[in-house]
Short mmCIF file of C-alpha atoms in Angstrom, two decimals:
data_model
loop_
_atom_site.label_atom_id
_atom_site.label_comp_id
_atom_site.label_asym_id
_atom_site.label_seq_id
_atom_site.Cartn_x
_atom_site.Cartn_y
_atom_site.Cartn_z
CA MET A 23 290.80 39.04 148.16
CA PRO A 24 292.12 35.51 147.70
CA HIS A 25 289.02 33.68 148.31
CA GLN A 26 287.48 35.25 145.20
CA THR A 27 289.69 33.19 143.05
CA HIS A 28 288.19 29.85 144.10
CA THR A 29 285.34 29.98 141.98
CA SER A 30 285.52 30.35 138.14
CA THR A 31 284.06 33.28 136.35
CA ALA A 32 281.77 30.90 134.50
CA MET A 33 280.47 29.43 137.68
CA ASN A 34 280.01 32.95 139.31
CA ASP A 35 278.05 33.95 136.22
CA CYS A 36 275.76 30.84 136.46
CA ILE A 37 275.07 31.49 140.26
CA GLN A 38 273.89 35.01 139.18
CA GLN A 39 271.68 33.70 136.43
CA CYS A 40 270.09 31.20 138.79
CA LEU A 41 269.47 33.75 141.46
CA ALA A 42 268.04 36.18 138.61
CA CYS A 43 265.72 33.43 137.59
CA TYR A 44 264.70 32.54 141.04
CA THR A 45 263.83 36.17 141.84
CA THR A 46 262.01 36.67 138.76
CA CYS A 47 259.80 33.50 138.84
CA GLN A 48 259.16 33.81 142.54
CA GLN A 49 258.22 37.54 142.29
CA THR A 50 256.17 37.08 139.18
CA ALA A 51 254.26 34.10 140.46
CA LEU A 52 253.41 35.63 143.81
CA THR A 53 252.47 39.11 142.55
CA HIS A 54 251.77 39.25 138.83
CA CYS A 55 250.20 35.73 138.46
CA LEU A 56 248.16 35.72 141.62
CA GLU A 57 246.78 39.20 140.77
CA LEU A 58 245.80 38.51 137.31
CA GLY A 59 244.23 35.10 138.08
CA GLY A 60 242.73 32.86 135.34
CA GLU A 61 245.32 31.01 133.28
CA HIS A 62 248.09 32.53 135.44
CA VAL A 63 247.10 30.45 138.33
CA GLU A 64 246.46 27.29 136.49
CA PRO A 65 247.83 24.61 138.61
CA THR A 66 250.52 23.17 136.23
CA HIS A 67 251.71 26.43 135.18
CA PHE A 68 251.90 28.04 138.58
CA ARG A 69 253.40 25.11 140.14
CA LEU A 70 256.20 25.01 137.45
CA MET A 71 257.07 28.70 138.32
CA ILE A 72 257.43 27.75 142.05
CA ASP A 73 259.42 24.59 141.17
CA CYS A 74 261.64 26.60 138.91
CA ALA A 75 262.48 29.09 141.72
CA GLU A 76 263.22 26.42 144.20
CA VAL A 77 265.62 24.48 141.89
CA CYS A 78 267.29 27.66 140.81
CA ARG A 79 267.92 28.58 144.38
CA SER A 80 269.36 25.13 145.01
CA ALA A 81 271.52 25.18 142.01
CA ALA A 82 272.98 28.51 143.11
CA ALA A 83 273.59 27.02 146.51
CA LEU A 84 275.43 23.94 145.44
CA MET A 85 277.67 26.20 143.14
CA ALA A 86 278.34 28.57 145.99
CA ASN A 87 279.31 25.65 148.16
CA GLY A 88 281.87 24.50 145.66
CA SER A 89 280.03 21.18 145.48
CA ALA A 90 281.17 18.36 143.54
CA PHE A 91 277.61 17.59 142.71
CA HIS A 92 276.69 20.98 141.19
CA ALA A 93 276.58 19.72 137.44
CA ALA A 94 273.71 17.15 138.35
CA GLN A 95 271.77 19.92 139.95
CA CYS A 96 272.35 22.22 136.89
CA VAL A 97 270.95 19.50 134.65
CA VAL A 98 267.68 19.39 136.75
CA CYS A 99 267.57 23.20 136.85
CA ALA A 100 268.05 23.54 133.06
CA ASP A 101 265.27 21.04 132.36
CA ILE A 102 262.78 23.00 134.72
CA CYS A 103 263.79 26.26 133.41
CA ARG A 104 263.10 25.18 129.83
CA ALA A 105 259.78 23.78 130.70
CA CYS A 106 258.89 27.03 132.78
CA ALA A 107 259.96 29.18 129.79
CA GLU A 108 257.65 27.10 127.53
CA SER A 109 254.68 27.48 130.01
CA CYS A 110 255.24 31.14 130.42
CA LYS A 111 255.26 31.70 126.62
CA ARG A 112 251.99 29.90 126.38
CA VAL A 113 250.24 31.91 129.00
CA GLY A 114 251.65 35.13 127.57
CA ASP A 115 252.58 38.51 129.16
CA MET A 116 255.41 36.99 131.04
CA ASP A 117 258.38 38.10 128.94
CA ASN A 118 260.63 38.58 131.89
CA CYS A 119 260.24 35.11 133.16
CA VAL A 120 260.73 33.63 129.73
CA GLN A 121 263.99 35.61 129.40
CA ALA A 122 265.39 34.86 132.86
CA CYS A 123 264.40 31.11 132.57
CA GLU A 124 266.02 30.83 129.11
CA ARG A 125 269.32 32.59 130.21
CA CYS A 126 269.52 30.27 133.29
CA ALA A 127 268.92 27.28 131.23
CA GLU A 128 271.79 28.05 128.75
CA SER A 129 274.15 28.86 131.65
CA CYS A 130 273.25 25.72 133.57
CA GLU A 131 273.65 23.56 130.34
CA ALA A 132 277.05 25.06 129.76
CA MET A 133 278.03 24.40 133.43
CA ALA A 134 276.86 20.77 133.45
CA SER A 135 278.83 19.95 130.28
CA GLY A 136 281.96 21.92 129.70
CA GLY A 137 282.09 23.63 133.02
CA GLY A 138 281.86 20.43 135.03
CA ARG A 139 284.62 21.00 137.44
CA SER A 140 283.79 22.51 140.65
CA ALA A 141 285.37 25.30 142.37
CA THR A 142 287.30 22.79 144.46
CA GLY A 143 288.63 20.77 141.58
CA HIS A 144 286.38 17.84 141.83
CA THR A 145 284.59 16.45 138.87
CA ALA A 146 280.93 16.63 138.48
CA GLY A 147 278.51 14.37 140.29
CA THR A 148 277.99 10.88 138.96
CA SER A 149 274.41 11.53 137.92
CA ALA A 150 275.09 14.24 135.39
CA ARG A 151 273.86 13.14 131.95
CA ALA A 152 276.72 12.27 129.58
CA SER A 153 276.33 15.20 127.21
CA MET B 25 256.45 44.24 131.31
CA PRO B 26 253.82 45.47 133.68
CA HIS B 27 254.54 43.01 136.49
CA GLN B 28 257.89 44.70 137.16
CA THR B 29 256.03 47.80 138.59
CA HIS B 30 254.76 45.82 141.41
CA THR B 31 257.82 45.92 143.41
CA SER B 32 259.50 49.28 144.21
CA THR B 33 263.12 49.96 143.27
CA ALA B 34 264.11 50.08 146.90
CA MET B 35 262.91 46.61 147.52
CA ASN B 36 264.38 45.16 144.49
CA ASP B 37 267.64 46.68 145.51
CA CYS B 38 267.28 45.07 148.90
CA ILE B 39 266.64 41.88 147.40
CA GLN B 40 269.76 42.10 145.37
CA GLN B 41 271.90 43.12 148.55
CA CYS B 42 270.46 40.15 150.36
CA LEU B 43 271.22 37.63 147.57
CA ALA B 44 274.63 39.17 147.19
CA CYS B 45 275.32 38.76 150.93
CA TYR B 46 274.01 35.13 150.74
CA THR B 47 276.28 34.22 147.93
CA THR B 48 279.41 35.75 149.45
CA CYS B 49 278.87 34.40 152.95
CA GLN B 50 278.00 30.93 151.66
CA GLN B 51 280.83 30.76 149.27
CA THR B 52 283.35 32.21 151.53
CA ALA B 53 282.42 29.89 154.30
CA LEU B 54 282.31 26.66 152.29
CA THR B 55 285.57 27.30 150.37
CA HIS B 56 287.84 30.18 151.88
CA CYS B 57 287.01 29.22 155.66
CA LEU B 58 287.05 25.55 155.35
CA GLU B 59 290.29 25.50 153.33
CA LEU B 60 292.03 27.85 155.56
CA GLY B 61 290.96 26.21 158.81
CA GLY B 62 291.99 27.51 162.23
CA GLU B 63 290.15 30.64 163.39
CA HIS B 64 288.01 30.46 160.16
CA VAL B 65 286.28 27.35 161.25
CA GLU B 66 285.84 28.47 164.90
CA PRO B 67 282.36 27.30 165.51
CA THR B 68 280.68 30.75 166.54
CA HIS B 69 282.27 32.44 163.60
CA PHE B 70 281.42 29.72 161.02
CA ARG B 71 277.97 29.17 162.38
CA LEU B 72 277.28 32.96 161.98
CA MET B 73 278.31 32.83 158.38
CA ILE B 74 275.96 29.99 157.72
CA ASP B 75 273.16 31.67 159.70
CA CYS B 76 273.73 34.91 157.83
CA ALA B 77 273.47 33.08 154.42
CA GLU B 78 270.37 31.45 155.56
CA VAL B 79 268.47 34.59 156.71
CA CYS B 80 269.58 36.67 153.80
CA ARG B 81 268.08 34.11 151.38
CA SER B 82 264.87 34.11 153.45
CA ALA B 83 264.64 37.98 153.48
CA ALA B 84 265.00 38.07 149.72
CA ALA B 85 262.39 35.36 149.34
CA LEU B 86 259.78 37.34 151.54
CA MET B 87 260.46 40.50 149.57
CA ALA B 88 260.19 38.72 146.33
CA ASN B 89 256.69 37.19 147.73
CA GLY B 90 255.40 40.79 148.35
CA SER B 91 255.10 39.64 152.05
CA ALA B 92 253.40 41.82 154.34
CA PHE B 93 255.90 40.45 156.87
CA HIS B 94 259.07 41.38 154.98
CA ALA B 95 260.01 44.12 157.46
CA ALA B 96 260.18 41.80 160.39
CA GLN B 97 262.41 39.43 158.53
CA CYS B 98 264.65 42.43 157.42
CA VAL B 99 265.08 43.30 161.01
CA VAL B 100 266.38 39.87 161.89
CA CYS B 101 268.52 39.96 158.69
CA ALA B 102 270.13 43.29 159.52
CA ASP B 103 270.97 42.02 163.05
CA ILE B 104 272.64 38.84 161.86
CA CYS B 105 274.43 40.75 159.14
CA ARG B 106 275.91 43.16 161.62
CA ALA B 107 277.04 40.46 164.00
CA CYS B 108 278.61 38.61 160.89
CA ALA B 109 280.34 41.68 159.77
CA GLU B 110 282.08 42.03 163.22
CA SER B 111 282.97 38.39 163.38
CA CYS B 112 284.65 38.68 159.90
CA LYS B 113 286.47 41.64 160.86
CA ARG B 114 287.92 40.05 163.95
CA VAL B 115 288.93 37.08 162.10
CA GLY B 116 290.42 39.08 159.15
CA ASP B 117 291.09 38.40 155.46
CA MET B 118 287.38 38.44 154.89
CA ASP B 119 286.92 41.89 153.33
CA ASN B 120 284.26 40.74 150.87
CA CYS B 121 282.09 39.21 153.47
CA VAL B 122 282.37 42.40 155.75
CA GLN B 123 281.41 44.60 152.79
CA ALA B 124 278.51 42.45 151.60
CA CYS B 125 277.15 42.11 155.19
CA GLU B 126 277.34 45.80 155.90
CA ARG B 127 275.61 46.79 152.65
CA CYS B 128 272.95 44.20 153.23
CA ALA B 129 272.40 45.43 156.76
CA GLU B 130 271.99 49.00 155.69
CA SER B 131 269.62 47.97 153.05
CA CYS B 132 267.45 45.81 155.32
CA GLU B 133 267.39 48.60 158.08
CA ALA B 134 266.05 51.00 155.63
CA MET B 135 263.45 48.53 154.28
CA ALA B 136 262.45 47.82 157.91
CA SER B 137 261.93 51.42 158.85
CA GLY B 138 260.99 53.75 156.03
CA GLY B 139 260.26 51.16 153.27
CA GLY B 140 257.85 49.17 155.57
CA ARG B 141 255.19 48.92 152.75
CA SER B 142 255.13 45.70 150.92
CA ALA B 143 254.99 45.54 147.19
CA THR B 144 251.17 44.68 147.63
CA GLY B 145 250.48 47.71 149.82
CA HIS B 146 250.30 45.86 153.12
CA THR B 147 251.97 47.30 156.16
CA ALA B 148 254.91 45.58 157.75
CA GLY B 149 254.56 42.54 160.23
CA THR B 150 253.59 43.36 163.74
CA SER B 151 256.90 42.33 165.19
CA ALA B 152 259.10 44.76 163.41
CA ARG B 153 260.76 47.10 165.84
CA ALA B 154 259.46 50.63 166.04
CA SER B 155 262.37 52.42 164.83
CA MET C 20 275.68 9.17 169.64
CA PRO C 21 277.14 12.11 171.46
CA HIS C 22 276.15 14.89 169.04
CA GLN C 23 272.50 14.30 169.77
CA THR C 24 272.85 15.85 173.12
CA HIS C 25 273.87 19.22 171.80
CA THR C 26 270.48 20.28 170.95
CA SER C 27 267.68 20.35 173.66
CA THR C 28 264.49 18.36 173.39
CA ALA C 29 262.38 21.41 173.23
CA MET C 30 264.43 22.76 170.48
CA ASN C 31 264.17 19.54 168.43
CA ASP C 32 260.54 19.50 169.03
CA CYS C 33 260.31 23.06 167.66
CA ILE C 34 262.35 22.10 164.55
CA GLN C 35 259.86 19.22 163.96
CA GLN C 36 256.82 21.47 164.45
CA CYS C 37 258.38 24.07 161.94
CA LEU C 38 259.09 21.41 159.38
CA ALA C 39 255.63 19.97 159.71
CA CYS C 40 254.13 23.41 159.28
CA TYR C 41 256.31 24.09 156.30
CA THR C 42 255.35 20.82 154.52
CA THR C 43 251.65 21.22 155.23
CA CYS C 44 251.50 24.89 153.99
CA GLN C 45 253.62 24.33 150.93
CA GLN C 46 251.72 21.19 150.02
CA THR C 47 248.31 22.54 150.74
CA ALA C 48 248.97 25.72 148.83
CA LEU C 49 250.40 24.02 145.72
CA THR C 50 247.94 21.24 145.41
CA HIS C 51 244.63 21.99 147.33
CA CYS C 52 244.45 25.69 146.91
CA LEU C 53 245.63 25.84 143.30
CA GLU C 54 243.19 23.18 142.36
CA LEU C 55 240.15 24.60 144.11
CA GLY C 56 240.99 28.18 142.92
CA GLY C 57 238.61 30.94 144.00
CA GLU C 58 239.12 32.25 147.46
CA HIS C 59 241.87 29.72 147.87
CA VAL C 60 244.16 31.66 145.37
CA GLU C 61 243.01 35.08 146.58
CA PRO C 62 246.43 36.89 146.56
CA THR C 63 246.76 37.78 150.34
CA HIS C 64 245.82 34.41 151.54
CA PHE C 65 247.93 32.38 149.06
CA ARG C 66 250.94 34.60 149.69
CA LEU C 67 250.56 34.15 153.39
CA MET C 68 250.86 30.48 153.00
CA ILE C 69 253.99 30.58 150.96
CA ASP C 70 255.49 33.18 153.27
CA CYS C 71 254.63 30.85 156.23
CA ALA C 72 256.31 27.95 154.52
CA GLU C 73 259.45 30.09 153.90
CA VAL C 74 259.69 31.34 157.45
CA CYS C 75 259.18 27.92 158.99
CA ARG C 76 261.75 26.46 156.98
CA SER C 77 264.27 29.20 157.89
CA ALA C 78 263.50 29.05 161.64
CA ALA C 79 264.08 25.25 161.47
CA ALA C 80 267.36 25.92 159.69
CA LEU C 81 268.54 28.43 162.33
CA MET C 82 267.71 26.01 165.30
CA ALA C 83 269.39 23.20 163.41
CA ASN C 84 272.44 25.45 163.11
CA GLY C 85 272.58 26.08 166.82
CA SER C 86 272.25 29.72 165.85
CA ALA C 87 272.48 32.47 168.61
CA PHE C 88 269.70 34.24 166.57
CA HIS C 89 267.16 31.52 166.51
CA ALA C 90 264.97 33.23 168.85
CA ALA C 91 264.52 36.24 166.71
CA GLN C 92 263.60 34.21 163.85
CA CYS C 93 261.10 32.09 165.99
CA VAL C 94 259.27 35.36 166.95
CA VAL C 95 258.88 36.26 163.09
CA CYS C 96 257.80 32.59 162.47
CA ALA C 97 255.17 32.64 165.27
CA ASP C 98 253.68 35.92 163.93
CA ILE C 99 253.27 34.67 160.45
CA CYS C 100 252.06 31.31 161.48
CA ARG C 101 249.25 33.08 163.74
CA ALA C 102 248.22 35.26 160.70
CA CYS C 103 248.21 32.15 158.28
CA ALA C 104 246.01 30.24 160.74
CA GLU C 105 243.56 33.07 160.67
CA SER C 106 243.51 33.28 156.97
CA CYS C 107 243.01 29.54 156.75
CA LYS C 108 240.11 29.63 159.23
CA ARG C 109 238.56 32.39 157.24
CA VAL C 110 238.85 30.59 153.79
CA GLY C 111 237.78 27.34 155.34
CA ASP C 112 238.42 23.76 154.46
CA MET C 113 242.00 24.04 155.50
CA ASP C 114 241.99 22.40 158.92
CA ASN C 115 245.31 20.65 158.55
CA CYS C 116 246.91 24.15 157.96
CA VAL C 117 245.24 25.71 160.80
CA GLN C 118 246.44 23.00 163.05
CA ALA C 119 250.00 22.92 161.89
CA CYS C 120 250.25 26.74 162.08
CA GLU C 121 248.92 26.95 165.54
CA ARG C 122 251.17 24.18 166.85
CA CYS C 123 254.25 25.77 165.17
CA ALA C 124 253.26 29.19 166.54
CA GLU C 125 253.02 27.88 170.12
CA SER C 126 256.25 25.97 169.92
CA CYS C 127 258.09 29.21 168.55
CA GLU C 128 256.60 31.31 171.06
CA ALA C 129 257.82 29.03 173.83
CA MET C 130 261.31 28.90 172.18
CA ALA C 131 261.52 32.69 171.77
CA SER C 132 260.78 33.33 175.39
CA GLY C 133 261.71 30.67 177.93
CA GLY C 134 263.75 28.63 175.63
CA GLY C 135 265.95 31.42 174.48
CA ARG C 136 269.29 29.70 174.68
CA SER C 137 270.75 28.11 171.64
CA ALA C 138 272.16 24.71 171.43
CA THR C 139 275.47 26.26 171.76
CA GLY C 140 274.79 28.37 175.02
CA HIS C 141 274.49 31.64 173.41
CA THR C 142 271.61 33.87 174.29
CA ALA C 143 269.06 34.80 171.82
CA GLY C 144 269.52 37.48 169.16
CA THR C 145 269.01 41.24 170.18
CA SER C 146 265.95 41.65 168.26
CA ALA C 147 263.78 39.17 170.00
CA ARG C 148 260.81 40.91 171.60
CA ALA C 149 261.03 41.10 175.37
CA SER C 150 258.25 38.82 176.30
CA MET D 8 240.72 16.66 155.24
CA PRO D 9 240.38 16.08 151.45
CA HIS D 10 243.62 17.74 150.40
CA GLN D 11 245.60 15.02 152.28
CA THR D 12 244.64 12.52 149.57
CA HIS D 13 246.54 14.57 146.82
CA THR D 14 249.97 13.13 147.86
CA SER D 15 250.59 9.42 148.02
CA THR D 16 251.82 7.71 151.31
CA ALA D 17 254.94 6.83 149.57
CA MET D 18 255.70 10.42 148.63
CA ASN D 19 254.75 11.73 152.04
CA ASP D 20 257.14 9.12 153.71
CA CYS D 21 259.91 10.23 151.24
CA ILE D 22 259.44 14.03 152.08
CA GLN D 23 259.75 12.89 155.68
CA GLN D 24 262.98 11.02 155.19
CA CYS D 25 264.44 14.08 153.13
CA LEU D 26 263.51 16.50 155.93
CA ALA D 27 265.03 14.05 158.63
CA CYS D 28 268.17 13.78 156.75
CA TYR D 29 268.28 17.60 156.12
CA THR D 30 267.91 18.14 159.76
CA THR D 31 270.50 15.62 160.84
CA CYS D 32 273.01 16.61 158.46
CA GLN D 33 272.78 20.35 158.97
CA GLN D 34 272.69 20.01 162.65
CA THR D 35 275.52 17.60 162.99
CA ALA D 36 277.79 19.59 160.73
CA LEU D 37 277.05 22.92 162.55
CA THR D 38 277.29 21.61 165.96
CA HIS D 39 279.10 18.29 166.28
CA CYS D 40 281.71 18.62 163.36
CA LEU D 41 282.50 22.22 163.93
CA GLU D 42 283.13 21.44 167.64
CA LEU D 43 285.17 18.38 167.04
CA GLY D 44 287.36 19.88 164.32
CA GLY D 45 290.06 18.00 162.64
CA GLU D 46 288.77 15.46 160.21
CA HIS D 47 285.24 16.52 160.85
CA VAL D 48 285.89 19.90 159.13
CA GLU D 49 288.00 18.61 156.35
CA PRO D 50 286.62 20.63 153.39
CA THR D 51 285.41 17.76 151.15
CA HIS D 52 283.60 16.03 153.94
CA PHE D 53 282.00 19.25 155.60
CA ARG D 54 280.96 20.52 152.19
CA LEU D 55 279.30 17.24 151.43
CA MET D 56 277.21 17.40 154.52
CA ILE D 57 275.99 20.94 153.68
CA ASP D 58 275.31 19.96 150.06
CA CYS D 59 273.33 16.89 151.34
CA ALA D 60 271.22 19.13 153.56
CA GLU D 61 270.56 21.56 150.84
CA VAL D 62 269.40 18.99 148.29
CA CYS D 63 267.37 17.02 150.69
CA ARG D 64 265.50 20.29 151.58
CA SER D 65 265.01 20.94 147.85
CA ALA D 66 263.78 17.33 147.11
CA ALA D 67 261.26 17.50 150.01
CA ALA D 68 260.03 20.91 148.47
CA LEU D 69 259.49 19.60 144.99
CA MET D 70 257.48 16.67 146.36
CA ALA D 71 255.52 18.96 148.68
CA ASN D 72 254.91 21.07 145.46
CA GLY D 73 253.46 18.09 143.63
CA SER D 74 256.16 18.84 141.09
CA ALA D 75 256.40 16.93 137.69
CA PHE D 76 260.18 17.08 138.10
CA HIS D 77 260.40 15.55 141.69
CA ALA D 78 261.90 12.34 140.36
CA ALA D 79 264.96 14.14 138.75
CA GLN D 80 265.58 15.90 141.92
CA CYS D 81 265.15 12.68 143.97
CA VAL D 82 267.93 11.02 141.78
CA VAL D 83 270.36 13.83 142.58
CA CYS D 84 269.44 13.65 146.23
CA ALA D 85 270.00 9.88 146.33
CA ASP D 86 273.58 10.33 144.84
CA ILE D 87 274.47 12.98 147.24
CA CYS D 88 273.04 11.04 150.21
CA ARG D 89 275.02 7.92 149.24
CA ALA D 90 278.32 10.00 148.97
CA CYS D 91 277.55 11.79 152.23
CA ALA D 92 276.87 8.39 154.09
CA GLU D 93 280.32 6.94 152.72
CA SER D 94 282.09 10.16 153.87
CA CYS D 95 280.46 9.90 157.33
CA LYS D 96 281.43 6.22 157.78
CA ARG D 97 285.10 7.10 156.92
CA VAL D 98 285.25 9.89 159.41
CA GLY D 99 283.55 7.97 162.01
CA ASP D 100 281.34 8.77 165.02
CA MET D 101 278.55 10.02 162.85
CA ASP D 102 276.23 7.01 163.02
CA ASN D 103 273.11 9.29 162.98
CA CYS D 104 274.05 10.90 159.77
CA VAL D 105 274.99 7.56 158.19
CA GLN D 106 271.52 6.20 159.05
CA ALA D 107 269.51 9.18 157.89
CA CYS D 108 271.52 9.54 154.60
CA GLU D 109 270.89 5.70 153.82
CA ARG D 110 267.23 5.83 154.54
CA CYS D 111 266.84 8.95 152.58
CA ALA D 112 268.74 7.52 149.50
CA GLU D 113 266.51 4.41 149.60
CA SER D 114 263.45 6.37 149.79
CA CYS D 115 264.52 8.74 146.96
CA GLU D 116 265.60 5.82 144.83
CA ALA D 117 262.33 4.21 145.00
CA MET D 118 260.57 7.52 144.44
CA ALA D 119 262.67 8.07 141.17
CA SER D 120 262.03 4.61 139.76
CA GLY D 121 258.62 3.03 140.57
CA GLY D 122 257.10 5.98 142.33
CA GLY D 123 257.74 8.39 139.52
CA ARG D 124 254.32 9.83 139.14
CA SER D 125 253.77 13.12 141.01
CA ALA D 126 250.83 13.99 143.38
CA THR D 127 249.39 15.63 140.26
CA GLY D 128 249.58 12.82 137.83
CA HIS D 129 252.42 13.99 135.73
CA THR D 130 255.29 11.57 134.89
CA ALA D 131 258.75 12.31 136.13
CA GLY D 132 261.13 14.97 134.70
CA THR D 133 262.96 14.08 131.66
CA SER D 134 266.43 14.15 133.23
CA ALA D 135 265.73 11.14 135.59
CA ARG D 136 267.97 8.30 134.78
CA ALA D 137 266.32 5.41 133.24
CA SER D 138 266.73 2.85 136.03
#
């Protein structure tokens, strides 16, 4: 299966963390939060969960594409995941989301700094923060 | 972690198969196929891989949402996965995709027939095939 | 600009209706509905808006791809749009969504029946309803 | 239609440019480029078009969500659009894509700098470049 070797183990792990965080945030927002109501559907919190899901999905996509710009997307993803984890801690009863967001943030941060070479040998996008 | 109980084990497994198929098709098309060229970028084949990735991602989303329409989306997903698996077999050297597509198709077919109740107790969308 | 001729005018119009419906539902749910609360964040209604946005985006994608399966996706999209329009009428104060959903449903229904040939000359996917 | 006033005209225009660029890149890659072959399916070029489509779609989503992080996503989007426009110029016969990418880049750059307030009054995400 030669095409498996194109993408590094670290990148494949980051794709998995992004998709796990996507699923957890999307699922928790649209079932748990909507059903509990109250603080769980407070606009800033709820929006953050949906934003987080969107950006995780997109970061996973750029990595799967072997994109030269995946590092820049991982920076945005890590920032949103950190904010979402904080918001979920504050609201409470959302341990799954907190965990998924923190794991995804760590993985994206590693990918954006050290792991900044794409599957196809290009360096990371120009807008990645120098870190 | 009470919000984990909203979604059935079968549905969570189907979400995982859809996301695995999404990742495999997207990654293989944008790295393996583009780099090999020839039959691997023949329009009908390549398009099918990108279509398959798109629809898998969307089926996973509707299930994560606890959508009443997830079964209808799973039917479309299973059809495209079957077609994509056939195309990958014909082109050859794409065993990962064949496997991911077949597993996803089976899981979606099961979800569309027997598993046609959403996470939130609604019945499946009206356009699901009676099967 | 020869590549503009690949996709029919009807299909391009349907892509536009899907993206307009996507934007309207997503924007209205995440701003208007979240801020008003009450019936606007009632789980079944809110979920339907997010599902509708997701499926509209995916139908637009399959048409842009020139997918042989776009008709099947348009059927699912039309069904969800009709349901979302009904739900928005019931909740009230959501005229933009009602209009966007109804226009998108009509366009998708036309695409799924008469317009069932893709940009690339393939017939529609096998799971499209005979209509 | 009170919920129309939540999002500024500039932001709504940027959403439109992002979705137009998404549609043009996705459609051109999957029909025009695949059918012409040769330089049009050269991996770095083709991948850039698909990356561009993905990120445009995601930037549109964050703006539609009224996300506090939309500016950071717009920075990534503008960078990829600029790179995609260059690549399309080099390959040639892709004037539609060049135009759509340049318009989207300009709109996203404006949104990321001056227009850095979201629909919901939050300032832009912390990872946006100081520009």
